CSV table of C-alpha atoms in Angstrom, one decimal:
chain,number,residue,atom,x,y,z
O,987,MET,CA,19.6,-90.8,-3.9
O,988,ALA,CA,20.9,-87.9,-5.9
O,989,VAL,CA,18.5,-85.3,-7.4
O,990,ASP,CA,19.6,-83.6,-10.5
O,991,GLU,CA,17.1,-80.8,-11.4
O,992,ARG,CA,18.5,-80.5,-14.9
O,993,PHE,CA,16.8,-83.8,-15.9
O,994,ALA,CA,13.7,-83.5,-13.7
O,995,ARG,CA,11.8,-82.4,-16.7
O,996,ASP,CA,12.3,-83.5,-20.3
O,997,PHE,CA,14.8,-81.0,-21.7
O,998,ARG,CA,13.0,-81.1,-25.0
O,999,GLU,CA,9.9,-79.4,-23.6
O,1000,ALA,CA,11.8,-76.1,-23.4
O,1001,ARG,CA,12.2,-76.2,-27.2
O,1002,GLY,CA,8.6,-76.9,-27.9
O,1003,ASP,CA,7.3,-79.9,-29.9
O,1004,GLU,CA,8.2,-78.6,-33.4
O,1005,PRO,CA,11.8,-77.8,-33.8
O,1006,GLU,CA,12.1,-74.7,-36.0
O,1007,GLY,CA,14.2,-74.9,-39.1
O,1008,THR,CA,13.8,-75.2,-42.8
O,1009,ARG,CA,12.2,-78.0,-44.6
O,1010,ASN,CA,12.4,-78.6,-48.3
O,1011,GLU,CA,10.5,-80.8,-50.8
O,1012,ILE,CA,11.7,-84.4,-50.7
O,1013,VAL,CA,13.0,-85.5,-54.2
O,1014,THR,CA,13.8,-89.1,-54.9
O,1015,GLY,CA,14.2,-91.3,-57.9
O,1016,PRO,CA,16.8,-92.2,-60.5
O,1017,VAL,CA,19.7,-89.8,-61.2
O,1018,ALA,CA,20.2,-88.9,-64.8
O,1019,ASP,CA,23.3,-86.7,-64.4
O,1020,TRP,CA,25.4,-87.1,-61.2
O,1021,ALA,CA,27.1,-83.7,-61.9
O,1022,THR,CA,23.9,-81.7,-61.7
O,1023,ASP,CA,21.4,-83.9,-59.7
O,1024,PHE,CA,23.4,-86.2,-57.4
O,1025,SER,CA,21.8,-88.1,-54.5
O,1026,HIS,CA,23.7,-90.3,-52.1
O,1027,THR,CA,20.4,-91.9,-51.1
O,1028,GLU,CA,19.8,-93.7,-54.4
O,1029,PRO,CA,20.5,-97.5,-54.8
O,1030,GLU,CA,23.1,-96.9,-57.5
O,1031,TRP,CA,25.2,-94.9,-55.1
O,1032,ALA,CA,24.8,-97.3,-52.2
O,1033,ALA,CA,25.8,-100.3,-54.4
O,1034,ASP,CA,29.0,-98.7,-55.8
O,1035,PRO,CA,29.7,-95.0,-55.4
O,1036,TYR,CA,33.3,-95.1,-56.6
O,1037,PRO,CA,32.8,-95.1,-60.4
O,1038,ILE,CA,30.4,-92.2,-59.9
O,1039,GLN,CA,32.9,-90.3,-57.8
O,1040,ASP,CA,35.8,-91.1,-60.2
O,1041,ASP,CA,33.8,-89.8,-63.1
O,1042,LEU,CA,32.8,-86.6,-61.3
O,1043,ARG,CA,36.4,-85.9,-60.2
O,1044,GLN,CA,37.5,-85.9,-63.8
O,1045,ARG,CA,34.8,-83.9,-65.5
O,1046,CYS,CA,33.3,-81.8,-62.8
O,1047,PRO,CA,35.1,-81.9,-59.5
O,1048,ILE,CA,32.3,-80.2,-57.5
O,1049,ALA,CA,28.9,-81.6,-58.4
O,1050,HIS,CA,25.6,-79.9,-57.6
O,1051,THR,CA,22.2,-81.1,-56.7
O,1052,PRO,CA,18.9,-79.3,-56.3
O,1053,ARG,CA,17.7,-82.2,-54.1
O,1054,PHE,CA,17.8,-81.8,-50.3
O,1055,GLY,CA,17.2,-78.0,-50.8
O,1056,GLY,CA,20.5,-77.7,-52.7
O,1057,GLY,CA,23.9,-79.1,-52.1
O,1058,TRP,CA,27.4,-79.6,-53.5
O,1059,LEU,CA,29.7,-82.6,-53.7
O,1060,PRO,CA,33.5,-82.1,-54.0
O,1061,THR,CA,35.3,-85.1,-55.2
O,1062,ARG,CA,39.0,-84.0,-55.1
O,1063,TYR,CA,41.1,-84.5,-52.0
O,1064,ALA,CA,42.3,-80.9,-52.1
O,1065,ASP,CA,38.7,-79.5,-52.1
O,1066,VAL,CA,37.5,-81.9,-49.4
O,1067,ALA,CA,40.5,-81.0,-47.2
O,1068,ALA,CA,40.0,-77.2,-47.8
O,1069,ILE,CA,36.4,-77.4,-46.7
O,1070,ALA,CA,37.2,-79.6,-43.7
O,1071,TYR,CA,39.7,-77.0,-42.6
O,1072,ASP,CA,37.5,-73.9,-43.3
O,1073,THR,CA,35.2,-73.6,-40.3
O,1074,GLU,CA,34.8,-69.9,-41.0
O,1075,ARG,CA,32.8,-70.5,-44.2
O,1076,PHE,CA,31.4,-74.0,-43.6
O,1077,SER,CA,29.3,-74.8,-40.5
O,1078,SER,CA,28.8,-78.2,-38.8
O,1079,ARG,CA,25.5,-77.2,-37.3
O,1080,SER,CA,24.0,-80.2,-39.2
O,1081,ILE,CA,26.3,-83.0,-40.4
O,1082,ILE,CA,23.6,-85.2,-41.9
O,1083,MET,CA,22.5,-84.0,-45.3
O,1084,SER,CA,18.7,-84.3,-45.3
O,1085,ASN,CA,15.6,-82.4,-46.1
O,1086,PHE,CA,15.7,-80.4,-42.9
O,1087,ARG,CA,18.1,-77.7,-41.8
O,1088,PRO,CA,18.2,-76.8,-38.1
O,1089,PRO,CA,17.8,-73.1,-37.3
O,1090,ARG,CA,21.0,-71.1,-37.5
O,1091,ASP,CA,20.9,-70.2,-33.8
O,1092,VAL,CA,21.7,-73.8,-32.9
O,1093,ALA,CA,25.3,-72.9,-33.9
O,1094,PRO,CA,27.9,-73.0,-32.4
O,1095,ILE,CA,26.7,-75.9,-30.2
O,1096,GLY,CA,24.4,-77.9,-32.5
O,1097,GLY,CA,22.3,-81.0,-31.5
O,1098,SER,CA,25.2,-83.4,-30.8
O,1099,PRO,CA,28.3,-81.7,-29.6
O,1100,PRO,CA,31.1,-81.6,-30.5
O,1101,ILE,CA,30.5,-83.1,-34.0
O,1102,SER,CA,27.7,-80.5,-34.6
O,1103,SER,CA,29.7,-77.7,-33.0
O,1104,ASP,CA,31.6,-74.8,-34.5
O,1105,PRO,CA,34.5,-72.9,-33.0
O,1106,PRO,CA,35.0,-71.7,-30.4
O,1107,PHE,CA,32.6,-73.9,-28.5
O,1108,HIS,CA,33.7,-77.0,-30.4
O,1109,HIS,CA,37.1,-77.0,-28.8
O,1110,ASP,CA,35.9,-77.0,-25.3
O,1111,ALA,CA,33.2,-79.6,-25.8
O,1112,ARG,CA,35.7,-81.9,-27.6
O,1113,LYS,CA,38.3,-81.5,-24.9
O,1114,LEU,CA,36.0,-83.1,-22.4
O,1115,LEU,CA,35.8,-86.3,-24.5
O,1116,LEU,CA,39.4,-86.7,-25.6
O,1117,PRO,CA,40.9,-88.3,-22.5
O,1118,ALA,CA,38.4,-91.2,-22.7
O,1119,PHE,CA,39.3,-92.0,-26.3
O,1120,THR,CA,43.1,-91.9,-26.3
O,1121,LYS,CA,45.0,-94.9,-27.6
O,1122,LYS,CA,46.0,-95.9,-24.0
O,1123,ALA,CA,42.4,-95.4,-22.7
O,1124,VAL,CA,40.8,-97.6,-25.4
O,1125,ALA,CA,43.4,-100.3,-25.0
O,1126,ARG,CA,41.6,-101.1,-21.8
O,1127,GLN,CA,38.7,-102.3,-24.0
O,1128,GLU,CA,40.9,-104.7,-26.0
O,1129,PRO,CA,40.7,-107.9,-23.9
O,1130,ALA,CA,36.9,-107.8,-23.7
O,1131,THR,CA,36.7,-106.9,-27.4
O,1132,ARG,CA,38.9,-109.9,-28.3
O,1133,ALA,CA,36.8,-112.2,-26.1
O,1134,LEU,CA,33.6,-110.9,-27.7
O,1135,CYS,CA,35.0,-111.6,-31.2
O,1136,HIS,CA,35.9,-115.2,-30.2
O,1137,SER,CA,32.4,-115.7,-28.7
O,1138,LEU,CA,30.7,-114.5,-31.9
O,1139,ILE,CA,32.7,-117.0,-33.9
O,1140,ASP,CA,32.0,-119.7,-31.4
O,1141,ALA,CA,28.3,-119.1,-32.0
O,1142,PHE,CA,28.7,-119.8,-35.7
O,1143,ASP,CA,28.8,-123.4,-34.5
O,1144,GLY,CA,29.9,-125.1,-37.6
O,1145,GLN,CA,27.6,-123.3,-40.0
O,1146,GLY,CA,29.0,-123.3,-43.6
O,1147,VAL,CA,27.6,-119.9,-44.4
O,1148,VAL,CA,27.3,-117.0,-42.0
O,1149,ASP,CA,26.2,-113.4,-42.4
O,1150,ALA,CA,29.4,-111.6,-41.3
O,1151,ALA,CA,27.7,-108.2,-41.3
O,1152,ARG,CA,24.8,-109.2,-39.1
O,1153,ASP,CA,26.3,-111.9,-37.0
O,1154,TYR,CA,29.8,-110.5,-36.5
O,1155,ALA,CA,30.7,-107.0,-37.6
O,1156,GLN,CA,27.7,-105.2,-36.1
O,1157,HIS,CA,28.0,-106.7,-32.6
O,1158,ILE,CA,31.5,-105.6,-32.0
O,1159,PRO,CA,31.2,-101.8,-31.9
O,1160,MET,CA,27.7,-102.1,-30.5
O,1161,ARG,CA,28.8,-104.0,-27.4
O,1162,VAL,CA,32.0,-101.9,-26.9
O,1163,ILE,CA,30.3,-98.5,-27.0
O,1164,ALA,CA,27.3,-99.8,-24.9
O,1165,GLY,CA,29.9,-100.9,-22.3
O,1166,MET,CA,31.7,-97.5,-22.4
O,1167,LEU,CA,28.4,-95.6,-22.0
O,1168,GLY,CA,27.1,-98.1,-19.4
O,1169,PHE,CA,24.0,-99.2,-21.3
O,1170,PRO,CA,22.7,-102.8,-21.0
O,1171,PRO,CA,24.3,-105.1,-23.6
O,1172,ALA,CA,21.0,-106.7,-24.3
O,1173,ASP,CA,19.7,-103.3,-25.8
O,1174,GLY,CA,21.7,-103.9,-28.9
O,1175,PRO,CA,18.8,-104.5,-31.2
O,1176,GLN,CA,17.3,-101.1,-30.2
O,1177,PHE,CA,20.6,-99.4,-31.0
O,1178,ARG,CA,20.4,-100.8,-34.6
O,1179,GLN,CA,17.0,-99.1,-34.9
O,1180,PHE,CA,18.4,-95.8,-33.6
O,1181,VAL,CA,21.3,-96.0,-36.1
O,1182,GLU,CA,19.0,-96.7,-39.1
O,1183,ASN,CA,16.6,-94.0,-38.1
O,1184,THR,CA,19.3,-91.4,-37.8
O,1185,LEU,CA,21.4,-92.2,-40.8
O,1186,GLU,CA,19.3,-94.1,-43.3
O,1187,GLY,CA,15.9,-92.4,-42.7
O,1188,ILE,CA,17.0,-89.3,-44.5
O,1189,ASN,CA,14.2,-89.1,-47.1
O,1190,LEU,CA,11.4,-89.9,-44.6
O,1191,PRO,CA,8.9,-87.1,-44.0
O,1192,PRO,CA,10.4,-84.7,-41.4
O,1193,ASP,CA,7.6,-85.4,-38.9
O,1194,GLU,CA,8.3,-89.2,-39.2
O,1195,ARG,CA,12.0,-88.5,-38.7
O,1196,ILE,CA,11.3,-86.4,-35.6
O,1197,THR,CA,9.1,-89.1,-34.1
O,1198,ARG,CA,11.8,-91.7,-34.7
O,1199,MET,CA,14.5,-89.5,-33.2
O,1200,SER,CA,12.3,-89.0,-30.2
O,1201,ALA,CA,12.6,-92.7,-29.4
O,1202,LEU,CA,16.4,-92.4,-29.2
O,1203,PHE,CA,16.2,-89.4,-26.9
O,1204,ASP,CA,13.5,-91.2,-24.7
O,1205,TYR,CA,16.0,-94.0,-24.4
O,1206,LEU,CA,18.9,-91.8,-23.5
O,1207,LEU,CA,16.8,-89.9,-21.0
O,1208,ALA,CA,15.9,-93.1,-19.2
O,1209,GLN,CA,19.6,-94.0,-19.1
O,1210,ILE,CA,20.5,-90.6,-17.7
O,1211,HIS,CA,17.9,-91.1,-14.9
O,1212,ASP,CA,19.2,-94.5,-14.2
O,1213,HIS,CA,22.8,-93.2,-14.0
O,1214,ILE,CA,21.7,-90.3,-11.7
O,1215,ASP,CA,20.2,-92.8,-9.3
O,1216,ASN,CA,23.1,-95.3,-9.7
O,1217,PRO,CA,26.3,-93.5,-10.7
O,1218,ARG,CA,29.0,-95.7,-12.1
O,1219,GLU,CA,32.4,-95.5,-13.9
O,1220,ASP,CA,31.2,-94.9,-17.4
O,1221,LEU,CA,30.8,-92.2,-20.0
O,1222,THR,CA,27.2,-91.4,-19.1
O,1223,THR,CA,28.0,-90.7,-15.4
O,1224,PHE,CA,31.1,-88.8,-16.6
O,1225,LEU,CA,28.9,-86.5,-18.9
O,1226,ILE,CA,26.3,-86.0,-16.2
O,1227,ASN,CA,29.0,-84.7,-13.8
O,1228,ALA,CA,31.2,-82.9,-16.4
O,1229,GLU,CA,31.6,-79.2,-16.2
O,1230,LEU,CA,32.2,-76.5,-18.8
O,1231,TYR,CA,32.9,-72.9,-18.0
O,1232,GLY,CA,32.3,-73.7,-14.3
O,1233,ARG,CA,28.8,-75.2,-14.8
O,1234,LYS,CA,27.4,-78.6,-15.3
O,1235,LEU,CA,26.5,-79.3,-19.0
O,1236,GLU,CA,23.1,-78.4,-20.4
O,1237,PRO,CA,20.9,-81.4,-20.4
O,1238,SER,CA,20.6,-81.2,-24.2
O,1239,HIS,CA,24.4,-81.3,-24.4
O,1240,VAL,CA,24.6,-84.4,-22.2
O,1241,ALA,CA,22.0,-86.3,-24.2
O,1242,GLY,CA,23.3,-85.0,-27.6
O,1243,THR,CA,26.8,-86.2,-26.9
O,1244,MET,CA,25.5,-89.6,-25.7
O,1245,ALA,CA,23.5,-89.8,-29.0
O,1246,LEU,CA,26.6,-89.0,-30.9
O,1247,LEU,CA,28.8,-91.6,-29.2
O,1248,LEU,CA,26.2,-94.3,-29.6
O,1249,ILE,CA,25.3,-93.6,-33.2
O,1250,ALA,CA,28.8,-92.7,-34.5
O,1251,GLY,CA,30.4,-95.5,-32.5
O,1252,ILE,CA,28.3,-98.2,-34.0
O,1253,ASP,CA,27.6,-97.8,-37.7
O,1254,THR,CA,31.0,-96.6,-38.7
O,1255,THR,CA,33.1,-99.4,-37.3
O,1256,TRP,CA,30.5,-102.0,-38.2
O,1257,SER,CA,30.9,-100.7,-41.8
O,1258,ALA,CA,34.7,-100.8,-41.7
O,1259,ILE,CA,34.9,-104.4,-40.3
O,1260,GLY,CA,32.3,-105.5,-42.9
O,1261,ALA,CA,33.9,-103.8,-45.9
O,1262,SER,CA,37.3,-105.3,-44.9
O,1263,LEU,CA,35.9,-108.8,-44.7
O,1264,TRP,CA,34.1,-108.2,-48.0
O,1265,HIS,CA,37.4,-107.3,-49.7
O,1266,LEU,CA,39.2,-110.3,-48.2
O,1267,ALA,CA,36.4,-112.6,-49.3
O,1268,ARG,CA,36.8,-111.4,-52.9
O,1269,VAL,CA,40.6,-111.2,-53.1
O,1270,PRO,CA,42.2,-114.5,-52.1
O,1271,ALA,CA,45.7,-113.3,-52.4
O,1272,ASP,CA,45.2,-110.5,-49.9
O,1273,ARG,CA,43.3,-112.9,-47.5
O,1274,GLU,CA,46.1,-115.5,-47.7
O,1275,ARG,CA,48.8,-113.0,-47.2
O,1276,LEU,CA,47.2,-111.4,-44.2
O,1277,ALA,CA,46.4,-114.8,-42.6
O,1278,ALA,CA,50.0,-115.8,-43.0
O,1279,GLU,CA,51.5,-112.4,-42.0
O,1280,PRO,CA,49.4,-111.0,-39.1
O,1281,ALA,CA,52.1,-108.3,-38.5
O,1282,LEU,CA,50.9,-106.7,-41.8
O,1283,LEU,CA,47.4,-106.1,-40.4
O,1284,PRO,CA,48.0,-102.6,-39.0
O,1285,THR,CA,49.3,-101.5,-42.4
O,1286,ALA,CA,46.5,-103.3,-44.3
O,1287,LEU,CA,43.7,-101.9,-42.2
O,1288,GLU,CA,44.8,-98.4,-43.0
O,1289,GLU,CA,44.4,-99.3,-46.7
O,1290,PHE,CA,41.0,-100.7,-46.0
O,1291,LEU,CA,40.1,-97.5,-44.3
O,1292,ARG,CA,41.4,-95.5,-47.3
O,1293,ALA,CA,39.7,-97.5,-50.0
O,1294,TYR,CA,36.5,-98.2,-48.2
O,1295,ALA,CA,36.3,-95.2,-45.9
O,1296,PRO,CA,32.8,-95.6,-44.3
O,1297,VAL,CA,32.1,-92.0,-43.3
O,1298,THR,CA,31.0,-89.0,-45.3
O,1299,MET,CA,30.2,-85.9,-43.4
O,1300,ALA,CA,28.1,-82.8,-44.3
O,1301,ARG,CA,28.5,-79.1,-43.8
O,1302,LEU,CA,26.3,-76.1,-44.4
O,1303,VAL,CA,27.5,-73.1,-46.3
O,1304,LYS,CA,27.4,-70.0,-44.1
O,1305,GLN,CA,27.0,-67.2,-46.6
O,1306,ASP,CA,26.6,-66.8,-50.4
O,1307,MET,CA,29.9,-67.0,-52.1
O,1308,GLN,CA,31.9,-68.2,-55.1
O,1309,TRP,CA,34.0,-71.1,-53.9
O,1310,HIS,CA,36.4,-72.8,-56.3
O,1311,GLY,CA,34.1,-72.0,-59.2
O,1312,ALA,CA,30.9,-73.0,-57.4
O,1313,ASP,CA,28.1,-70.5,-56.9
O,1314,MET,CA,27.4,-71.5,-53.3
O,1315,LYS,CA,24.4,-70.1,-51.5
O,1316,ALA,CA,23.9,-69.7,-47.7
O,1317,ASP,CA,22.6,-73.0,-46.3
O,1318,ASP,CA,23.5,-75.1,-49.3
O,1319,TRP,CA,24.7,-78.5,-48.1
O,1320,ILE,CA,28.2,-79.8,-48.7
O,1321,LEU,CA,28.5,-83.5,-48.9
O,1322,LEU,CA,32.0,-83.9,-47.6
O,1323,SER,CA,33.1,-87.2,-49.1
O,1324,PHE,CA,36.2,-88.5,-47.4
O,1325,PRO,CA,35.7,-91.7,-49.5
O,1326,ALA,CA,36.0,-89.7,-52.7
O,1327,ALA,CA,39.0,-87.8,-51.3
O,1328,ASN,CA,40.7,-91.1,-50.5
O,1329,ARG,CA,40.5,-92.2,-54.1
O,1330,ASP,CA,41.9,-89.1,-55.7
O,1331,PRO,CA,44.8,-90.0,-58.0
O,1332,ALA,CA,46.3,-86.6,-57.4
O,1333,GLN,CA,46.8,-87.6,-53.7
O,1334,PHE,CA,47.4,-91.3,-53.9
O,1335,GLU,CA,49.4,-93.5,-56.2
O,1336,ARG,CA,47.4,-96.4,-57.6
O,1337,ALA,CA,44.4,-94.7,-56.0
O,1338,ALA,CA,41.8,-97.2,-57.4
O,1339,GLU,CA,43.7,-100.3,-56.2
O,1340,VAL,CA,43.7,-101.8,-52.8
O,1341,VAL,CA,47.4,-102.2,-51.9
O,1342,ILE,CA,47.5,-103.9,-48.5
O,1343,ASP,CA,51.2,-103.1,-47.8
O,1344,ARG,CA,50.9,-99.4,-48.8
O,1345,GLN,CA,53.6,-97.7,-46.8
O,1346,VAL,CA,52.6,-94.0,-47.3
O,1347,ASN,CA,48.9,-93.6,-46.6
O,1348,ARG,CA,47.8,-90.1,-45.7
O,1349,HIS,CA,44.1,-91.0,-45.9
O,1350,ALA,CA,41.3,-88.9,-44.6
O,1351,ALA,CA,39.0,-91.7,-43.4
O,1352,PHE,CA,38.7,-90.1,-39.9
O,1353,GLY,CA,38.3,-86.6,-41.3
O,1354,LEU,CA,40.8,-83.7,-41.3
O,1355,GLY,CA,41.1,-80.7,-39.1
O,1356,ILE,CA,39.3,-79.9,-35.8
O,1357,HIS,CA,36.6,-82.6,-36.3
O,1358,ARG,CA,39.0,-85.5,-36.5
O,1359,CYS,CA,37.0,-88.5,-35.4
O,1360,VAL,CA,37.2,-88.6,-31.6
O,1361,GLY,CA,36.8,-92.4,-31.7
O,1362,SER,CA,39.5,-93.1,-34.2
O,1363,HIS,CA,41.7,-94.9,-31.8
O,1364,LEU,CA,38.8,-97.0,-30.6
O,1365,ALA,CA,37.7,-97.8,-34.2
O,1366,ARG,CA,41.3,-98.8,-35.1
O,1367,MET,CA,41.5,-101.1,-32.1
O,1368,GLU,CA,38.1,-102.7,-32.9
O,1369,LEU,CA,38.9,-103.2,-36.6
O,1370,ARG,CA,42.4,-104.7,-35.8
O,1371,VAL,CA,41.0,-107.1,-33.2
O,1372,ALA,CA,38.0,-108.1,-35.3
O,1373,LEU,CA,40.1,-108.9,-38.3
O,1374,ASP,CA,42.9,-110.5,-36.3
O,1375,VAL,CA,40.5,-112.9,-34.5
O,1376,TRP,CA,38.5,-113.6,-37.7
O,1377,LEU,CA,41.6,-114.5,-39.7
O,1378,SER,CA,43.2,-116.6,-37.0
O,1379,ARG,CA,40.0,-118.6,-36.6
O,1380,ILE,CA,38.7,-118.5,-40.2
O,1381,PRO,CA,41.6,-118.1,-42.6
O,1382,ALA,CA,39.7,-119.3,-45.6
O,1383,PHE,CA,36.4,-117.8,-46.7
O,1384,THR,CA,34.6,-116.5,-49.8
O,1385,LEU,CA,31.5,-114.6,-50.8
O,1386,ALA,CA,28.7,-117.2,-50.6
O,1387,ASP,CA,26.6,-115.2,-53.2
O,1388,PRO,CA,27.8,-111.8,-54.4
O,1389,SER,CA,24.2,-110.9,-55.4
O,1390,MET,CA,23.1,-111.2,-51.8
O,1391,VAL,CA,25.5,-108.6,-50.5
O,1392,THR,CA,23.7,-105.3,-49.5
O,1393,TRP,CA,25.1,-102.0,-48.6
O,1394,SER,CA,23.8,-99.3,-46.3
O,1395,THR,CA,22.3,-96.1,-47.8
O,1396,GLY,CA,23.4,-92.6,-46.9
O,1397,GLN,CA,26.5,-91.1,-45.4
O,1398,ILE,CA,27.8,-94.2,-43.7
O,1399,ARG,CA,28.6,-97.0,-46.1
O,1400,GLY,CA,29.3,-100.6,-45.3
O,1401,PRO,CA,27.8,-104.1,-45.9
O,1402,ARG,CA,24.5,-104.8,-44.1
O,1403,THR,CA,24.2,-108.3,-45.5
O,1404,LEU,CA,27.4,-110.2,-46.1
O,1405,PRO,CA,26.9,-114.0,-46.6
O,1406,LEU,CA,30.3,-115.7,-46.4
O,1407,ARG,CA,31.1,-119.3,-47.1
O,1408,LEU,CA,33.6,-120.5,-44.4
O,1409,GLY,CA,36.4,-122.9,-45.1
P,1322,MET,CA,68.1,-85.5,-37.7
P,1323,LYS,CA,65.4,-84.0,-35.5
P,1324,ILE,CA,61.6,-84.0,-35.6
P,1325,GLN,CA,59.1,-81.6,-34.3
P,1326,ILE,CA,55.3,-81.5,-34.2
P,1327,ASP,CA,53.3,-78.3,-34.9
P,1328,SER,CA,50.8,-78.5,-32.0
P,1329,GLU,CA,48.6,-76.0,-33.8
P,1330,VAL,CA,48.2,-78.5,-36.7
P,1331,CYS,CA,48.2,-81.8,-34.9
P,1332,GLN,CA,44.7,-83.2,-34.4
P,1333,GLY,CA,45.6,-86.4,-32.5
P,1334,HIS,CA,45.2,-88.9,-35.3
P,1335,GLY,CA,48.1,-90.8,-33.7
P,1336,ARG,CA,49.7,-92.1,-36.8
P,1337,CYS,CA,53.2,-91.0,-35.6
P,1338,TYR,CA,53.0,-92.9,-32.3
P,1339,ASP,CA,51.4,-95.9,-34.0
P,1340,LEU,CA,54.2,-96.1,-36.7
P,1341,ALA,CA,57.2,-94.9,-34.7
P,1342,PRO,CA,56.6,-95.5,-31.0
P,1343,SER,CA,60.3,-95.1,-30.3
P,1344,LEU,CA,60.2,-91.5,-31.5
P,1345,PHE,CA,56.7,-90.3,-30.7
P,1346,GLY,CA,54.3,-90.5,-27.7
P,1347,ASP,CA,50.9,-89.0,-26.9
P,1348,ASP,CA,49.7,-86.6,-24.3
P,1349,ASP,CA,46.6,-87.1,-22.0
P,1350,GLU,CA,44.3,-85.9,-24.9
P,1351,GLY,CA,45.9,-88.1,-27.6
P,1352,TYR,CA,47.9,-85.4,-29.3
P,1353,GLY,CA,51.3,-86.4,-30.5
P,1354,LYS,CA,54.5,-85.4,-28.9
P,1355,VAL,CA,58.1,-86.0,-29.7
P,1356,LEU,CA,60.3,-88.1,-27.4
P,1357,ARG,CA,63.9,-87.2,-26.4
P,1358,ALA,CA,63.4,-83.6,-27.4
P,1359,GLY,CA,62.9,-84.7,-31.0
P,1360,VAL,CA,66.3,-86.1,-31.5
P,1361,VAL,CA,66.2,-89.1,-33.9
P,1362,PRO,CA,68.8,-91.7,-32.9
P,1363,PRO,CA,70.9,-93.3,-35.6
P,1364,GLY,CA,69.0,-96.1,-37.3
P,1365,GLU,CA,65.6,-94.5,-36.7
P,1366,GLU,CA,65.7,-92.2,-39.6
P,1367,GLN,CA,63.4,-94.4,-41.7
P,1368,ASN,CA,60.8,-94.5,-39.0
P,1369,ALA,CA,60.9,-90.8,-38.7
P,1370,ARG,CA,60.3,-90.4,-42.4
P,1371,LEU,CA,57.5,-92.9,-42.3
P,1372,ALA,CA,55.7,-90.9,-39.6
P,1373,VAL,CA,56.1,-87.7,-41.5
P,1374,ALA,CA,54.8,-89.2,-44.7
P,1375,ASN,CA,51.7,-90.6,-42.9
P,1376,CYS,CA,50.6,-87.7,-40.9
P,1377,PRO,CA,47.1,-86.7,-42.3
P,1378,GLU,CA,47.5,-83.2,-41.1
P,1379,ARG,CA,51.2,-82.7,-42.2
P,1380,ALA,CA,52.0,-81.6,-38.7
P,1381,ILE,CA,55.4,-83.2,-38.4
P,1382,GLU,CA,58.6,-81.5,-39.6
P,1383,LEU,CA,61.8,-83.3,-40.3
P,1384,ILE,CA,65.0,-81.2,-39.7
P,1385,GLU,CA,68.0,-82.7,-41.4
P,1386,GLU,CA,71.2,-81.6,-39.6
P,1387,THR,CA,74.4,-81.3,-41.5
């Protein structure tokens, strides 16, 4: 049996119980003016952020908020792109806008490399992951993904109304990434808890957030120990054995990357599949056309990704500066809204419309620059297969009750309750 | 017509090899690369333009030869 001293003790003990960093007062409640007091955690934003973003883009392209200790929200494609490309002035050391800023010395690695990393470390940490997520590599997951989609629909078992978010969309990325990491498929319900704690628990008291995040890292550490004892062909064993600069990875790097792959691999694609089905349930012409023309699906899914981009990232301003007219202070948040960029009329014709045969679609759903989503090829495969199988099995469906649809809160947006009437 | 990818700008989104697999491929890390030294065969011009127009990073250059 292998012994790996790196994981003999809990790597978190070295850091102490209380992570240092900056906490700010938690402010919640209705927003009166989105230009000066925005919050992506309020129900109005979760329900429909697009009118808010469109309004801001016209009258105040970079909104501000004193909440979360201070932050900015650019809404134009050009500004979002400029910040995504500018890793000199904007750091990724935290990419979830919350009421806690990790200490500056976590840069350039951050808690979940490479998404939390800045150059030059970022490049090397990312390079480790790229081969496992190429289009060719993820194609190996396609037959199992297709079989899973069929089995989920088989399980509907003649019900007239199903919750497509809970009973279909969420299971697909969960099972695929669990398989790639080598985690037991039955642990899915725990993953959902981890995802919600990480991405939706933003306004919980920091101590509560830390306690909940500990549960995720306890789980990952147990998986690491199991993989040290029983190595196998999966990403967990790969990360345990991977080397950077001639040394095995730091234990916090191994666990942080596993956390990233698990969390980012689930919520995002779950949201994209759900939002696409929500659109098709509401727009019969698009649904009928796609069911009749499956060859259009790769083009249509790019449009779903543009119009319903699930992912918003965050950055931290490195130093006080004037930036495009905004008086930015060091450690101000930037809420980097790829969804807002994707609906900018200066970048896209008919930006507010969903055009499923849009031929030119230079959208930013997977980010821009060095942090391009490492799982984008996997996400596209899952989305394509999920929609292809659904439309082939269930070509006719509508929203059972629009008032019952609920959307996630925070930086990842997608339906969490989506009752569809089948047939 | 020729195409070339600026490897400093390409981030491996893969739109080029999705949309025009006869003109573009990918390397072991998923970054795009041109096939046949970037020469666009007759009849493939439209696919080349489609790939250029859909690259999120604007990493592909089209060189029209006279």
